[in-house]
mmCIF file of C-alpha atoms in Angstrom:
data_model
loop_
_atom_site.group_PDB
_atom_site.id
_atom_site.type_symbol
_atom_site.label_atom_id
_atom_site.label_comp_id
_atom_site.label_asym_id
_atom_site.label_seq_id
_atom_site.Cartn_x
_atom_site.Cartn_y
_atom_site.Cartn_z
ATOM 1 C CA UNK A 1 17.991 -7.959 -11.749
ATOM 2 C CA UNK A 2 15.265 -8.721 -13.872
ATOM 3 C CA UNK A 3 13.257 -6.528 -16.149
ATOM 4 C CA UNK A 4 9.648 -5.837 -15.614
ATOM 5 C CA UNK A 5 7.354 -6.932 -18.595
ATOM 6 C CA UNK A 6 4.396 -4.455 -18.267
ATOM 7 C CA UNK A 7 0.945 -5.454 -19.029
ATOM 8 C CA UNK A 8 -2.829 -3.872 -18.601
ATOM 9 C CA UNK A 9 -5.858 -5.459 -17.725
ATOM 10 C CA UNK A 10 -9.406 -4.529 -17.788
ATOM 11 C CA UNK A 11 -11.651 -4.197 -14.502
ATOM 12 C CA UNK A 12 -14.722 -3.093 -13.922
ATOM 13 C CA UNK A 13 -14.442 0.722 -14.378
ATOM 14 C CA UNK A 14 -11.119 0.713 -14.881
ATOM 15 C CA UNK A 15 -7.881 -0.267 -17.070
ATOM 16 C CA UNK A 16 -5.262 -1.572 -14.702
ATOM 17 C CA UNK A 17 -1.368 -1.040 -15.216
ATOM 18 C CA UNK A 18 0.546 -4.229 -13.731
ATOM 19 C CA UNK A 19 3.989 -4.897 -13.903
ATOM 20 C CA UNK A 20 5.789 -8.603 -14.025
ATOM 21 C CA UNK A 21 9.538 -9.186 -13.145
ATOM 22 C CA UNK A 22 10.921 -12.518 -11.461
ATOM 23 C CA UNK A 23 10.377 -16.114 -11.002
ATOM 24 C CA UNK A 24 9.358 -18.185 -7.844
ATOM 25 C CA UNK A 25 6.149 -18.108 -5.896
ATOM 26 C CA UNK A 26 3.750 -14.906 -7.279
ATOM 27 C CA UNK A 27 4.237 -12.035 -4.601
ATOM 28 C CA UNK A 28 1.910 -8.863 -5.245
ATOM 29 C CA UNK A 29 2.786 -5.270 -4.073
ATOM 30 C CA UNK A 30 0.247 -2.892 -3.726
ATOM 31 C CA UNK A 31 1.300 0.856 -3.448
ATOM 32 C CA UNK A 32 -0.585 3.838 -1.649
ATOM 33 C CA UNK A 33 -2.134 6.468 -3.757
ATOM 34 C CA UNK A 34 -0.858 9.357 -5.310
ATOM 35 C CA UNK A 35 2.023 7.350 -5.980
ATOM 36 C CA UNK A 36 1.769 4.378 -8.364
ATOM 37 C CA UNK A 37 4.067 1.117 -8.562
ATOM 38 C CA UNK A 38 7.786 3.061 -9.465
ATOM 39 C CA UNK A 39 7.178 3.493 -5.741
ATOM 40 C CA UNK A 40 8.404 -0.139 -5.074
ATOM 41 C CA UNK A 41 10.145 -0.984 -8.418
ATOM 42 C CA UNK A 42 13.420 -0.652 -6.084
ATOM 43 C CA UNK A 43 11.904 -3.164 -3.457
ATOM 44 C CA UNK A 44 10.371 -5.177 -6.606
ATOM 45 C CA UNK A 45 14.504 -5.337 -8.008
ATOM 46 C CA UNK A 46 16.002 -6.516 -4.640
ATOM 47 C CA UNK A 47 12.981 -9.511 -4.427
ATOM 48 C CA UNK A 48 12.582 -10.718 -8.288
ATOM 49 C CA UNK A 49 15.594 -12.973 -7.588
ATOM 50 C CA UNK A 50 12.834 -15.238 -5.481
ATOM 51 C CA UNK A 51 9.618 -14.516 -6.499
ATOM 52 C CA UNK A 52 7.498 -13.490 -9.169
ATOM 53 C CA UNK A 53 6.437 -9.967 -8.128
ATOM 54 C CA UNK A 54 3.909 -8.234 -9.697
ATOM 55 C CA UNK A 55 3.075 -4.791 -8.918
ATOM 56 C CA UNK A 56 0.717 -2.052 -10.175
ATOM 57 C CA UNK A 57 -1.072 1.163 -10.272
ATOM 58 C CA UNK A 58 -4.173 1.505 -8.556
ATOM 59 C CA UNK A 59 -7.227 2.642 -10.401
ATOM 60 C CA UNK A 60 -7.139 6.239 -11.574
ATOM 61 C CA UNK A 61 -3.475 6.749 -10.932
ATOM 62 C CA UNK A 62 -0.752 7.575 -13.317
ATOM 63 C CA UNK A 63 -1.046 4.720 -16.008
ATOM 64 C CA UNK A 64 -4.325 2.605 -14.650
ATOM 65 C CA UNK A 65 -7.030 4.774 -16.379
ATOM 66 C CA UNK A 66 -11.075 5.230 -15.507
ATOM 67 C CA UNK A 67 -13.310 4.090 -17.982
ATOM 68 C CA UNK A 68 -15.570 7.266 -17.392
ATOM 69 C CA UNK A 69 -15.022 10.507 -15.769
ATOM 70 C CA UNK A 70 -13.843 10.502 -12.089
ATOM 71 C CA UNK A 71 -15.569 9.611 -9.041
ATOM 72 C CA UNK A 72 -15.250 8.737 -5.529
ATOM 73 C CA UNK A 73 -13.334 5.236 -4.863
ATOM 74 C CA UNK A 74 -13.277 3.593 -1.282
ATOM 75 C CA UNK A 75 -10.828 0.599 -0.226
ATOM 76 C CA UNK A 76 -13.455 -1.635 -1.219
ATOM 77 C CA UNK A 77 -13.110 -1.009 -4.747
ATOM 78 C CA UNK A 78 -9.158 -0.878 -4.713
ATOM 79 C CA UNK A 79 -9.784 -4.556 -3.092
ATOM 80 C CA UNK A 80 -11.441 -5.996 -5.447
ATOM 81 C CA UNK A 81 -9.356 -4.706 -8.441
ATOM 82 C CA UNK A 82 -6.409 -6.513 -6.411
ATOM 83 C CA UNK A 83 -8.906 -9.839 -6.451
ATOM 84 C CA UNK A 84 -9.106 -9.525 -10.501
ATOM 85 C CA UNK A 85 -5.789 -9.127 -10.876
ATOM 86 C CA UNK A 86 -4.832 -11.864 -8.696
ATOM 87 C CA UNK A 87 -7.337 -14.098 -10.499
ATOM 88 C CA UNK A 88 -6.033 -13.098 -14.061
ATOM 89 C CA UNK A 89 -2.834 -14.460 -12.447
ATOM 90 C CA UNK A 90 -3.622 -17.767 -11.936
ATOM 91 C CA UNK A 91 -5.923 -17.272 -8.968
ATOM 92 C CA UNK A 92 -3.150 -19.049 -6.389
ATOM 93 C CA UNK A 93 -2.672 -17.727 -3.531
ATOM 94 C CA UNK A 94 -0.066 -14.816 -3.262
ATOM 95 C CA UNK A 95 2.390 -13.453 -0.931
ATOM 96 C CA UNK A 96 1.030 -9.629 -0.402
ATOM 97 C CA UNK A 97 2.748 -6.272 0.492
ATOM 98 C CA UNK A 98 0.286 -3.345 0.676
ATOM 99 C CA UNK A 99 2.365 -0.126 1.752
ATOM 100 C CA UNK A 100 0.225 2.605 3.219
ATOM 101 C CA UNK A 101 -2.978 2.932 1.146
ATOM 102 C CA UNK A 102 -2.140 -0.153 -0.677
ATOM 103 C CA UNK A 103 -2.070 -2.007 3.414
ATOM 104 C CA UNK A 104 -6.021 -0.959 3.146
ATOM 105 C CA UNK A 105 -6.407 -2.798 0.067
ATOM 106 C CA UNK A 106 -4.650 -5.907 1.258
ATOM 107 C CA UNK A 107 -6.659 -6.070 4.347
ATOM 108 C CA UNK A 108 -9.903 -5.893 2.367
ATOM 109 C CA UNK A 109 -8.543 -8.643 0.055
ATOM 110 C CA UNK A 110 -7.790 -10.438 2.869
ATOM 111 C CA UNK A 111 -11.249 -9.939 4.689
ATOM 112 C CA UNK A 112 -12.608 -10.814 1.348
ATOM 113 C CA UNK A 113 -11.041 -13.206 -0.598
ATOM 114 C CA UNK A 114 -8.767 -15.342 1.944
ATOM 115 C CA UNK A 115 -8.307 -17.435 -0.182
ATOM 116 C CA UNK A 116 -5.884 -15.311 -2.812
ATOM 117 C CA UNK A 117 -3.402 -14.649 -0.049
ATOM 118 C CA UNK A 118 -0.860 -16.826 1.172
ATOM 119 C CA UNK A 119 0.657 -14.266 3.696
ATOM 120 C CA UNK A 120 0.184 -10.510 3.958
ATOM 121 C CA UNK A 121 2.146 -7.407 5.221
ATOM 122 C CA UNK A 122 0.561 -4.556 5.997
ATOM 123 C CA UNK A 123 3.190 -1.538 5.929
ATOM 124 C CA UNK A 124 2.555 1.470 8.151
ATOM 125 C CA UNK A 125 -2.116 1.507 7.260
ATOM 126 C CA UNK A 126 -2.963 4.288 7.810
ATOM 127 C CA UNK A 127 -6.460 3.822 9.404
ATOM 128 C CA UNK A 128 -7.423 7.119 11.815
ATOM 129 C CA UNK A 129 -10.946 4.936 12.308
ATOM 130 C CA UNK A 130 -8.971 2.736 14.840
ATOM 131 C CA UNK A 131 -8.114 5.227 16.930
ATOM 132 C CA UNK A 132 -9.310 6.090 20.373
ATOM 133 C CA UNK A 133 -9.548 10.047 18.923
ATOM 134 C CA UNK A 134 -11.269 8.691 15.582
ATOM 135 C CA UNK A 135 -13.263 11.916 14.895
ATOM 136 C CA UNK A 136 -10.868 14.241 15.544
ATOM 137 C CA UNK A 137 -8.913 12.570 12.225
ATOM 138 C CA UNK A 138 -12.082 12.977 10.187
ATOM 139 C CA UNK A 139 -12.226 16.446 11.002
ATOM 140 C CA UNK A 140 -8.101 17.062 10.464
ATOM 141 C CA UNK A 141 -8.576 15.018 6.636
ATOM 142 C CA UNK A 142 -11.787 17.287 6.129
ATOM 143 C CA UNK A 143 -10.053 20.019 6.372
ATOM 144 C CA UNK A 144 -7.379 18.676 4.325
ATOM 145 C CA UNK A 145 -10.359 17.933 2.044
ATOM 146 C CA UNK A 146 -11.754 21.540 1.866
ATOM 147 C CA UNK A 147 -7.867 23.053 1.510
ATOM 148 C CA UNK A 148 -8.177 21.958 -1.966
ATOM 149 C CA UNK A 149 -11.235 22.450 -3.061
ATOM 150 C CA UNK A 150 -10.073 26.280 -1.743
ATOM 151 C CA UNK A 151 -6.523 26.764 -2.594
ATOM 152 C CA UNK A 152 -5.608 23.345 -4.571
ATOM 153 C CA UNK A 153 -3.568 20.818 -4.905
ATOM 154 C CA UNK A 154 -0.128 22.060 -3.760
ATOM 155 C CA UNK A 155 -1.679 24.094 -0.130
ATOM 156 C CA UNK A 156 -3.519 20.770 0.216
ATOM 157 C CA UNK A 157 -0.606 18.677 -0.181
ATOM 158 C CA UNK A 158 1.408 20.510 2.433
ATOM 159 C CA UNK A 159 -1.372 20.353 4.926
ATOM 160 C CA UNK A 160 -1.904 16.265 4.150
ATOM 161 C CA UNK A 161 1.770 15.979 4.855
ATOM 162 C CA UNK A 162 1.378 17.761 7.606
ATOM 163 C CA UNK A 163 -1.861 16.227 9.252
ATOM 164 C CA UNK A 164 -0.723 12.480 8.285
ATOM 165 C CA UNK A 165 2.445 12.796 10.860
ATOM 166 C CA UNK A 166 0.965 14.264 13.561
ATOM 167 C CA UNK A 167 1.493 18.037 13.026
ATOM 168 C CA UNK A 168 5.140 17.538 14.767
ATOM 169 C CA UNK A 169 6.682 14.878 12.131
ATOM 170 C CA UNK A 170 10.202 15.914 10.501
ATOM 171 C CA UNK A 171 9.772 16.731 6.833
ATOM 172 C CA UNK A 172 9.821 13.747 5.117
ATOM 173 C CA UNK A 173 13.145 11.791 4.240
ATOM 174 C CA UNK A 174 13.343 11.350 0.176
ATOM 175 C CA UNK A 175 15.374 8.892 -1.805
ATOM 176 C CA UNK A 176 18.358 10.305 -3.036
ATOM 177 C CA UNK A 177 17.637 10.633 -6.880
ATOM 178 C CA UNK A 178 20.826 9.210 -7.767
ATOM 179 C CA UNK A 179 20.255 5.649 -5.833
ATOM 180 C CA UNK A 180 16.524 5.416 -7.019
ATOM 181 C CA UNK A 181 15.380 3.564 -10.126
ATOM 182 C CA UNK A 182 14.152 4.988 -13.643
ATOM 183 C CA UNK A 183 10.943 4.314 -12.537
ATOM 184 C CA UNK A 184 10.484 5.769 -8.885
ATOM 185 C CA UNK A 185 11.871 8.573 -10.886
ATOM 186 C CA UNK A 186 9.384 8.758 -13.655
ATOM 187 C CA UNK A 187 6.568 7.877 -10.828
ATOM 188 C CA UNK A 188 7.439 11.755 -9.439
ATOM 189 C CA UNK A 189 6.512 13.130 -12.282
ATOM 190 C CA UNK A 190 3.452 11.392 -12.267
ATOM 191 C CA UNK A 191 2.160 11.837 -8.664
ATOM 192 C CA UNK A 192 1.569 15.694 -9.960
ATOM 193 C CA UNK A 193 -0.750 14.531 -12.319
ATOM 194 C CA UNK A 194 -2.919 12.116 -9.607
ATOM 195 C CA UNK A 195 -2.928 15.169 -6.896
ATOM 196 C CA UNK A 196 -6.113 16.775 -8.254
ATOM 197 C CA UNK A 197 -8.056 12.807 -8.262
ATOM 198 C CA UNK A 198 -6.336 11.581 -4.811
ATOM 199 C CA UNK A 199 -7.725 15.122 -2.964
ATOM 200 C CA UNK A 200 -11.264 14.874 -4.863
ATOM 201 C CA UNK A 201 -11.897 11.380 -4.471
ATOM 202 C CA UNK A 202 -9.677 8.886 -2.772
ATOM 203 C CA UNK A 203 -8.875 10.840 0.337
ATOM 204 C CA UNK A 204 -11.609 10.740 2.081
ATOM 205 C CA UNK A 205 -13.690 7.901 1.237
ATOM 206 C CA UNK A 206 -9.924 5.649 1.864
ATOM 207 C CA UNK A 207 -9.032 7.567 5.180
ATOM 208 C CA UNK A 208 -12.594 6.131 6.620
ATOM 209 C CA UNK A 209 -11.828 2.346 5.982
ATOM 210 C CA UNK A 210 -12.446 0.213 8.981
ATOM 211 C CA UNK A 211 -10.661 -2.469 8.667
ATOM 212 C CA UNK A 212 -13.004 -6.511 8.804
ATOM 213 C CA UNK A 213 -10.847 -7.413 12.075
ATOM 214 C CA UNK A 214 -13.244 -10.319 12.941
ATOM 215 C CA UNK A 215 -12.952 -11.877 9.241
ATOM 216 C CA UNK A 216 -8.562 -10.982 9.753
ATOM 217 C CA UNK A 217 -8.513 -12.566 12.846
ATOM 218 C CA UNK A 218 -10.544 -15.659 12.367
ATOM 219 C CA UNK A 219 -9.208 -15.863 8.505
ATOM 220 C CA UNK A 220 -6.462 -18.390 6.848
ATOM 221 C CA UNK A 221 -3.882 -16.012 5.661
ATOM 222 C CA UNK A 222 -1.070 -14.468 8.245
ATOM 223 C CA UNK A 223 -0.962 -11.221 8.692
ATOM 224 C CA UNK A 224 1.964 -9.169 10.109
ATOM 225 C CA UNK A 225 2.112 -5.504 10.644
ATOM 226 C CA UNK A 226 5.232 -3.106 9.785
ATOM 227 C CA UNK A 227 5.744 0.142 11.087
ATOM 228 C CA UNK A 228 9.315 2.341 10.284
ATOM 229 C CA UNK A 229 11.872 2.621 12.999
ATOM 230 C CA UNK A 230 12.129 6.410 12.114
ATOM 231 C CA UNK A 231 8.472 6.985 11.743
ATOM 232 C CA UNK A 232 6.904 10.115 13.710
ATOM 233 C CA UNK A 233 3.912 9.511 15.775
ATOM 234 C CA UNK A 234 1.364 10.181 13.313
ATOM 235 C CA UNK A 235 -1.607 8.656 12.288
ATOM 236 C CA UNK A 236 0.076 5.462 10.093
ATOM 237 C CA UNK A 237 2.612 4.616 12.715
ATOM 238 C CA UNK A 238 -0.294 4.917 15.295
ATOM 239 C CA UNK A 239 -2.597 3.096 13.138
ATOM 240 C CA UNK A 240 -0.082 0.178 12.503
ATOM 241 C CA UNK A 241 0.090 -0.482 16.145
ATOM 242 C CA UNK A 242 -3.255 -0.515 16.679
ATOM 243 C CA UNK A 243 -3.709 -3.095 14.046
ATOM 244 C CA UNK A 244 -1.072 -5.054 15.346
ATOM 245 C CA UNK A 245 -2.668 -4.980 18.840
ATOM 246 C CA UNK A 246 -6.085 -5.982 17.635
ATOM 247 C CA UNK A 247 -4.692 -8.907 15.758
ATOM 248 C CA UNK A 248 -2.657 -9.580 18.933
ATOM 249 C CA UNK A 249 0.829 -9.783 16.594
ATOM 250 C CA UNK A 250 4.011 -7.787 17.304
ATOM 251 C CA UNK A 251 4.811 -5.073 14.735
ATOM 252 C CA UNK A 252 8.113 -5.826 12.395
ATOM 253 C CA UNK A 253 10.317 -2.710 12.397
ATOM 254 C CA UNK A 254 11.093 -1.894 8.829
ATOM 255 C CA UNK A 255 14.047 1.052 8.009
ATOM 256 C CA UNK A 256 13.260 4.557 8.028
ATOM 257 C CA UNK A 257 10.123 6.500 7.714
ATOM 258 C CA UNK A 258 6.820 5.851 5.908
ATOM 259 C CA UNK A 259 8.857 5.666 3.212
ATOM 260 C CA UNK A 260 11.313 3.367 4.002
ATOM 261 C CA UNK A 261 10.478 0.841 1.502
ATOM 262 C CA UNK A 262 11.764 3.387 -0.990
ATOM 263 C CA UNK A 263 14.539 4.400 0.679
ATOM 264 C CA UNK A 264 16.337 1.736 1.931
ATOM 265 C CA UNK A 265 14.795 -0.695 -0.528
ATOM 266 C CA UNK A 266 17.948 -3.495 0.327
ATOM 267 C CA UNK A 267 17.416 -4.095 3.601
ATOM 268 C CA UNK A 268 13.633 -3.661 3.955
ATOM 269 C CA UNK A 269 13.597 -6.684 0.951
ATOM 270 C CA UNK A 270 15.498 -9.081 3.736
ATOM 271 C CA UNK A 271 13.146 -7.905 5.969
ATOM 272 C CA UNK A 272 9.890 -8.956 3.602
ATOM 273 C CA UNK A 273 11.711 -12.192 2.618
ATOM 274 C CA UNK A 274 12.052 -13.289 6.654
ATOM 275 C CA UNK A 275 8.367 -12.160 7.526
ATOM 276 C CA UNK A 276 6.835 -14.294 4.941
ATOM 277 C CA UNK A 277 9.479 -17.256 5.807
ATOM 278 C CA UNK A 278 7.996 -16.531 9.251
ATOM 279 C CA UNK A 279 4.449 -16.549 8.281
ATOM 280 C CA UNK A 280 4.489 -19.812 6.455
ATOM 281 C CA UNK A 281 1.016 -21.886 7.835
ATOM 282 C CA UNK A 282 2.105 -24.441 10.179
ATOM 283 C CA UNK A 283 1.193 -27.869 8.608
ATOM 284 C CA UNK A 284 1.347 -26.521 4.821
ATOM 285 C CA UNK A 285 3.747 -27.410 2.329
ATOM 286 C CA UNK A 286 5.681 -24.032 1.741
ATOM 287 C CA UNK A 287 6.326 -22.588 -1.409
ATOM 288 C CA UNK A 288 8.877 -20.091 0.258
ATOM 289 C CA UNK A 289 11.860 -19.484 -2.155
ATOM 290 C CA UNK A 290 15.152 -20.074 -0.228
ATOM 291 C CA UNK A 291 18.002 -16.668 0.008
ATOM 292 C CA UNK A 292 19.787 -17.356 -3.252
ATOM 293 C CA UNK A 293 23.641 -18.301 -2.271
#
């Protein structure tokens, strides 16, 4: 295993937390909002043996900091924060992992800057705008909107939760505390404090991302689609196969739930390891690290 070396950088609007562990071709991972990178550190630890991976949090949650008092922030903005950190990096192209809000941003960087991905996985997007019953969502996450700005954070969370799966998901599978890292535990003590910005300002504006498909489809970097084998038939596991339909790929069945990246954070690093093997460009010399013996 190999430590993380943590480092900030400075974006437009924002001071961004990114952490460094590994060695081998640069792979970022790009977590969903409220939670912040200990979200993947467990995913980071099983993949640091083959790449550099670099993961952070995204603007305005836990340790990435606004430069002025809060305000709304769409997908567009998380995207190009990914572009200047990728830049600051070197600016070669990168494997990708975006997990639920962080598979918006890795589409837009995609759509947007081609050229800094190598290969992208988009885990589980949650994107109600590509689906046949499109307005109904914007009502449901409206309502999940106006829940907390009347009863706050906590009634709001319950009905997100709620909404998100379908209104007939199982409560969510957690990581047992005693299998999860020191910092996907310190990361739950921070998602309480990004609950009051992720309801105010990220909710909505990110839950009405339409995805560029035209610019995915005809662009240079592969894209493949993951969806959890336990998922319920709510709006990300909908959403995923949508996606995967309109850029006519077959969706990768990851371990457990929306939060299987987490959970079973072993297997699901195989799993990210083959895809990208898998997605190398036909025709370009690969910089794919090989299993280490």
């Amino acid at each position: 295993m190999h430590s993380a070396e943590t480092k900030t950088l400075q974006v437009p609007g924002a001071r961004l937390h990114y952490e460094i562990s590994g060695s081998g071709p640069l792979l970022l991972m790009i977590p969903g909002a409220p939670a912040d990178a200990g979200a993947l550190a467990g995913l980071a630890a099983c993949l640091s043996d083959r790449y550099t991976v670099v993961s952070y949090d995204q603007r305005g949650l836990s340790r990435s900091t606004l430069a002025g008092p809060p305000e709304d922030q769409d997908v567009a903005a998380f995207g190009q924060d990914a572009h200047h950190l990728l830049t600051t990096l070197g600016g070669e192209p990168a494997y990708v992992l975006g997990t639920s809000g962080g598979a918006l941003t890795g589409l837009d960087l995609a759509a947007r800057h081609p050229e800094q991905v190598r290969a992208l996985i988009a885990h589980e997007p949650p994107i109600p705008e590509l689906l046949p019953d499109a307005a109904h969502w914007r009502t449901r996450f409206q309502e999940v909107h106006d829940t907390y700005r009347g009863q706050g954070a906590g009634a709001a969370m319950q009905k997100f939760v709620a909404t998100i799966e379908g209104d007939h998901g199982a409560p969510p599978v957690m990581p047992d505390p005693s299998q999860m890292p020191p910092e996907a535990l310190a990361m739950m003590g921070r998602i309480q404090g990004n609950l009051d910005y992720f309801f105010a300002h990220v909710l909505l504006p990110v839950l009405r991302f339409t995805p560029d498909l035209a610019a995915l489809r005809s662009g240079p970097a592969p894209i493949a689609v993951g969806v959890g084998a336990a998922s319920p038939e709510g709006v990300p596991l909908q959403a995923a196969r949508a996606l995967a339909e309109h850029l006519d790929v077959k969706a990768i069945e990851f371990p457990g739930d929306h939060q299987g990246l987490a959970i079973d954070a072993i297997t699901s690093a195989e799993i990210v390891h083959d895809t990208f093997a898998g997605l190398a460009a036909p025709g370009q010399p690969s910089s794919h690290p090989a299993r280490p013996a």
